[in-house]
Amino acid sequence: MIRAAIGGVGVWGPGLAGWPAARAVLAGTAPWQPDEGLPPAPALLAPAERRRAGAATRLALAVAAEACAGAGVAAGSLPGVFATSNGDGVVVGALLETLASDAPQVSPTQFHNSVHNAAAGYWTIATASRAPVTCLSGHDGSFAAGLLRATAEVCSTGGPVLLVVYDLPVPPPMMALRGTRFAFATALVLVPAAAVAPGAGEMEGPGTKGAGTEGAGVARLAGFGLDFVAAPVEAGRELPRRSELHDLAGANPAARSLRLLEALAAGRAERISLALFDGQVDVALDPCSTAAASAH
């Protein structure tokens, strides 16, 4: 089992517009009132990039910036893991329609927004970051794959890592084959478990002892242990506890994070299973005693 801690959270989805509002809903202290708006274009993008950026990029950057702000870290200082199942399906759909038309001239702007690392590229430009970024996809298990990769990187480097997971609906006719509904994204700033403050749920494990103190000033919401299990997830284990959110969790790969986000919001210890192809990523979440102080 590998171990890390969560120092900052960003989220955006129907009725979950940012972590402060989402936290109350996910903790069960506020009603869920779904709406399907997208976040405004991130202020950290220069005007030219803001005009060119697609909806998927704007969504990813909004939650990434929120997580970094919540953790109190400079946005461009962290290596990143960006995970998305579909990328920008709207842009890809438009490109395919153009290629199938009588005038198949592809817009350069649309083309560069269609590549899988577009959001990560905009992020590094906006934050002037030279830190490495990994971009990956794992179909419906993209959140699990991203969390596994980011946690492994925290353990191997001994430093904090930004995880960003996002997906948007895809247009017809692709929707018939890849039924993603709603826009949803989340971001987590992960830090070494060894740097958790005393009494806040310290854990020992690979990548924690002698890992250094990078990110040591970051307030912790929770520590967690993570393992890969070569067995399928039991039915219903991935779903959030709040039944109204079941449809959202099943309709967007990034929203498979909701069960973990619920536990974070409630300050609850929980064992969470995330499907990853034929196996699962098993997460043992342990809230830190400093969680209340780190809430925003």
Coordinates of C-alpha atoms in Angstrom, one line a residue:
M1 CA 0.0 0.0 0.0
I2 CA 1.2 3.5 -0.8
R3 CA 0.2 6.5 1.2
A4 CA -0.3 10.3 0.7
A5 CA -2.4 13.1 2.0
I6 CA -4.9 15.6 0.5
G7 CA -4.1 19.2 1.0
G8 CA -6.5 21.0 -1.3
V9 CA -9.7 20.3 -3.3
G10 CA -11.3 21.8 -6.4
V11 CA -14.7 20.7 -7.8
W12 CA -17.2 21.8 -10.4
G13 CA -20.3 20.0 -11.5
P14 CA -24.1 20.3 -11.6
G15 CA -25.1 22.0 -8.3
L16 CA -21.5 21.7 -7.1
A17 CA -20.0 25.1 -8.1
G18 CA -16.7 25.1 -6.2
W19 CA -15.5 23.3 -3.0
P20 CA -17.2 25.6 -0.4
A21 CA -20.7 25.1 -1.9
A22 CA -20.0 21.5 -2.9
R23 CA -18.7 20.6 0.6
A24 CA -22.0 21.5 2.3
V25 CA -24.0 19.4 -0.3
L26 CA -21.7 16.4 -0.1
A27 CA -21.6 16.5 3.7
G28 CA -25.4 16.3 3.6
T29 CA -26.0 19.7 5.3
A30 CA -27.4 21.5 2.2
P31 CA -29.8 20.4 -0.5
W32 CA -28.5 19.5 -3.9
Q33 CA -29.9 21.9 -6.6
P34 CA -28.4 20.8 -9.9
D35 CA -27.7 23.2 -12.6
E36 CA -25.5 22.7 -15.6
G37 CA -23.5 25.9 -15.9
L38 CA -19.8 26.0 -16.6
P39 CA -17.2 28.0 -14.6
P40 CA -16.1 31.3 -16.0
A41 CA -12.9 31.5 -18.0
P42 CA -10.0 31.3 -15.6
A43 CA -8.5 34.7 -14.8
L44 CA -5.0 33.2 -14.8
L45 CA -5.3 32.8 -18.6
A46 CA -4.1 35.7 -20.7
P47 CA -6.9 37.2 -22.9
A48 CA -5.6 35.5 -26.1
E49 CA -5.5 32.0 -24.5
R50 CA -8.8 32.7 -22.8
R51 CA -10.4 33.2 -26.2
R52 CA -8.9 30.1 -27.7
A53 CA -9.4 27.7 -24.8
G54 CA -12.1 25.1 -25.2
A55 CA -14.7 24.3 -22.5
A56 CA -12.8 21.2 -21.3
T57 CA -9.7 23.4 -20.7
R58 CA -11.7 26.1 -18.8
L59 CA -13.3 23.4 -16.6
A60 CA -10.0 21.7 -15.8
L61 CA -8.2 25.0 -15.0
A62 CA -11.0 26.2 -12.8
V63 CA -10.7 23.2 -10.4
A64 CA -6.9 23.1 -10.6
A65 CA -6.7 26.7 -9.6
E66 CA -9.2 26.2 -6.7
A67 CA -7.3 23.2 -5.4
C68 CA -4.0 25.0 -5.4
A69 CA -5.5 28.1 -3.7
G70 CA -7.1 25.9 -1.0
A71 CA -3.8 24.1 -0.4
G72 CA -1.9 27.5 -0.3
V73 CA 0.6 26.5 -2.9
A74 CA 1.8 28.4 -6.0
A75 CA -0.2 27.1 -9.0
G76 CA 2.8 26.7 -11.3
S77 CA 5.1 25.0 -8.7
L78 CA 3.6 21.5 -8.8
P79 CA 4.1 18.6 -11.2
G80 CA 0.7 17.5 -12.4
V81 CA -1.4 14.5 -13.5
F82 CA -4.3 15.4 -15.9
A83 CA -6.8 12.6 -16.4
T84 CA -9.8 12.7 -18.8
S85 CA -11.7 9.9 -20.5
N86 CA -13.0 11.9 -23.5
G87 CA -10.8 15.0 -23.8
D88 CA -12.8 17.8 -25.4
G89 CA -15.5 15.7 -27.2
V90 CA -17.2 18.8 -28.6
V91 CA -14.1 19.9 -30.4
V92 CA -13.3 16.4 -31.6
G93 CA -16.9 16.0 -32.9
A94 CA -16.7 19.3 -34.7
L95 CA -13.4 18.2 -36.3
L96 CA -14.8 14.9 -37.5
E97 CA -17.8 16.7 -39.0
T98 CA -15.4 19.1 -40.8
L99 CA -13.4 16.2 -42.2
A100 CA -16.5 14.5 -43.4
S101 CA -17.7 17.6 -45.2
D102 CA -17.1 18.9 -48.7
A103 CA -14.6 21.5 -47.3
P104 CA -12.4 19.5 -44.9
Q105 CA -10.2 22.4 -43.8
V106 CA -9.5 22.0 -40.1
S107 CA -9.1 25.1 -37.9
P108 CA -5.6 25.1 -36.3
T109 CA -7.2 26.4 -33.1
Q110 CA -9.7 23.5 -33.0
F111 CA -7.0 21.0 -33.8
H112 CA -4.8 22.1 -30.9
N113 CA -7.8 22.1 -28.6
S114 CA -8.6 18.5 -29.6
V115 CA -5.3 16.9 -28.4
H116 CA -5.5 15.0 -25.1
N117 CA -2.9 17.2 -23.4
A118 CA -4.6 20.6 -24.4
A119 CA -5.8 21.4 -20.8
A120 CA -2.4 20.6 -19.3
G121 CA -0.7 22.7 -22.0
Y122 CA -2.9 25.7 -21.2
W123 CA -2.2 25.2 -17.5
T124 CA 1.5 25.2 -17.9
I125 CA 1.3 28.3 -20.1
A126 CA -1.0 30.2 -17.7
T127 CA 1.1 29.4 -14.6
A128 CA 4.5 29.7 -16.3
S129 CA 5.2 26.2 -15.0
R130 CA 8.2 24.1 -16.0
A131 CA 7.1 21.2 -13.8
P132 CA 6.4 17.9 -15.6
V133 CA 2.8 16.9 -16.4
T134 CA 1.4 13.5 -17.1
C135 CA -1.8 13.2 -19.3
L136 CA -3.7 10.0 -19.3
S137 CA -7.0 8.3 -19.9
G138 CA -8.6 5.2 -18.4
H139 CA -12.1 5.1 -19.9
D140 CA -14.6 5.0 -17.0
G141 CA -11.6 4.4 -14.6
S142 CA -9.9 7.7 -15.4
F143 CA -10.2 9.1 -11.9
A144 CA -8.9 5.8 -10.4
A145 CA -6.0 5.8 -12.9
G146 CA -5.1 9.4 -12.2
L147 CA -5.3 9.0 -8.5
L148 CA -3.0 5.9 -8.7
R149 CA -0.5 7.7 -10.9
A150 CA -0.5 10.9 -8.8
T151 CA -0.1 9.0 -5.5
A152 CA 2.7 6.9 -6.9
E153 CA 4.5 10.1 -8.0
V154 CA 4.1 11.7 -4.5
C155 CA 5.7 8.6 -3.0
S156 CA 8.5 8.4 -5.5
T157 CA 9.5 12.1 -5.5
G158 CA 8.6 13.0 -1.9
G159 CA 6.9 16.2 -3.1
P160 CA 3.4 17.4 -3.8
V161 CA 1.5 16.6 -7.0
L162 CA -1.6 18.2 -8.5
L163 CA -4.3 15.8 -9.8
V164 CA -6.9 17.1 -12.2
V165 CA -9.7 14.9 -13.5
Y166 CA -12.4 16.3 -15.9
D167 CA -14.9 15.3 -18.6
L168 CA -17.6 17.0 -20.6
P169 CA -20.6 15.5 -22.5
V170 CA -19.8 14.4 -26.1
P171 CA -22.2 15.5 -28.9
P172 CA -24.2 13.2 -31.2
P173 CA -23.6 11.0 -32.9
M174 CA -20.7 10.1 -30.6
M175 CA -23.0 10.2 -27.6
A176 CA -24.6 7.0 -28.8
L177 CA -21.3 5.2 -28.3
R178 CA -19.9 7.2 -25.4
G179 CA -22.8 8.3 -23.2
T180 CA -21.3 11.0 -21.1
R181 CA -23.8 13.5 -19.6
F182 CA -23.2 16.6 -17.5
A183 CA -19.9 18.4 -17.0
F184 CA -17.8 17.5 -14.0
A185 CA -14.3 18.1 -12.8
T186 CA -12.3 17.7 -9.6
A187 CA -8.7 18.5 -8.6
L188 CA -6.7 17.4 -5.5
V189 CA -3.4 18.6 -4.3
L190 CA -1.7 15.5 -3.0
V191 CA 1.2 15.7 -0.5
P192 CA 3.5 13.2 1.2
A193 CA 1.9 11.4 4.1
A194 CA 5.0 11.9 6.2
A195 CA 4.4 15.7 6.2
V196 CA 1.0 15.4 7.9
A197 CA 1.0 17.4 11.1
P198 CA 1.4 15.5 14.4
G199 CA -1.9 14.1 15.6
A200 CA -3.4 14.5 12.1
G201 CA -3.4 10.9 11.1
E202 CA 0.3 10.2 10.3
M203 CA 1.0 7.1 8.2
E204 CA 4.1 5.3 7.4
G205 CA 4.7 3.5 4.2
P206 CA 6.7 3.5 0.9
G207 CA 7.6 7.0 -0.1
T208 CA 6.9 8.5 3.3
K209 CA 9.9 8.0 5.5
G210 CA 12.7 10.5 4.8
A211 CA 10.5 11.9 2.0
G212 CA 11.5 15.5 2.7
T213 CA 9.4 18.4 3.7
E214 CA 8.1 19.8 0.4
G215 CA 4.5 20.8 1.0
A216 CA 5.0 20.6 4.8
G217 CA 3.2 23.9 5.3
V218 CA 0.0 22.7 3.5
A219 CA -3.0 22.1 5.7
R220 CA -4.3 18.5 5.4
L221 CA -7.9 17.5 4.9
A222 CA -7.1 13.7 5.0
G223 CA -4.5 11.1 4.8
F224 CA -5.1 8.0 2.7
G225 CA -3.6 4.6 1.8
L226 CA -4.0 3.3 -1.7
D227 CA -3.6 -0.2 -3.2
F228 CA -4.5 -1.9 -6.5
V229 CA -6.6 -5.0 -6.2
A230 CA -6.9 -7.4 -9.2
A231 CA -10.6 -8.1 -8.7
P232 CA -13.7 -6.2 -10.0
V233 CA -15.5 -3.8 -7.7
E234 CA -18.6 -5.0 -6.0
A235 CA -21.8 -3.6 -7.4
G236 CA -22.7 -0.2 -5.8
R237 CA -19.4 0.3 -4.0
E238 CA -18.4 3.2 -6.3
L239 CA -21.6 5.1 -5.9
P240 CA -21.9 8.1 -3.6
R241 CA -23.9 7.7 -0.4
R242 CA -26.3 10.4 -1.4
S243 CA -28.7 8.7 -3.7
E244 CA -29.6 11.9 -5.7
L245 CA -26.0 11.9 -6.9
H246 CA -26.0 8.3 -8.3
D247 CA -27.1 9.4 -11.8
L248 CA -24.3 12.0 -11.9
A249 CA -21.7 9.5 -10.8
G250 CA -22.7 7.1 -13.5
A251 CA -23.0 9.7 -16.2
N252 CA -19.5 11.2 -16.1
P253 CA -16.2 9.3 -15.5
A254 CA -14.7 12.2 -13.5
A255 CA -17.7 12.0 -11.1
R256 CA -16.6 8.6 -10.0
S257 CA -14.7 10.8 -7.5
L258 CA -17.9 11.7 -5.6
R259 CA -17.7 8.9 -3.0
L260 CA -14.3 10.1 -2.0
L261 CA -15.3 13.8 -2.1
E262 CA -18.3 13.0 0.1
A263 CA -16.0 11.4 2.8
L264 CA -13.7 14.4 2.6
A265 CA -16.6 16.8 3.0
A266 CA -18.0 15.0 6.0
G267 CA -14.6 14.4 7.6
R268 CA -15.4 10.7 7.6
A269 CA -13.0 7.7 7.5
E270 CA -14.1 5.5 4.7
R271 CA -12.9 2.6 2.5
I272 CA -13.6 3.5 -1.2
S273 CA -13.3 1.2 -4.2
L274 CA -12.7 2.6 -7.6
A275 CA -13.1 0.5 -10.7
L276 CA -10.1 0.4 -13.0
F277 CA -10.7 -1.9 -16.0
D278 CA -10.9 -5.5 -14.6
G279 CA -9.4 -4.4 -11.2
Q280 CA -9.9 -1.7 -8.6
V281 CA -8.1 1.0 -6.8
D282 CA -8.8 0.6 -3.0
V283 CA -8.6 3.8 -1.0
A284 CA -8.6 3.9 2.8
L285 CA -9.3 7.5 3.7
D286 CA -8.4 8.8 7.2
P287 CA -9.6 12.4 7.9
C288 CA -7.0 14.7 9.6
S289 CA -7.8 16.3 12.9
T290 CA -6.8 19.6 11.3
A291 CA -9.5 19.3 8.6
A292 CA -11.8 21.9 10.2
A293 CA -9.0 24.4 10.3
S294 CA -8.2 23.9 6.6
A295 CA -11.8 24.3 5.4
H296 CA -12.4 27.4 3.2

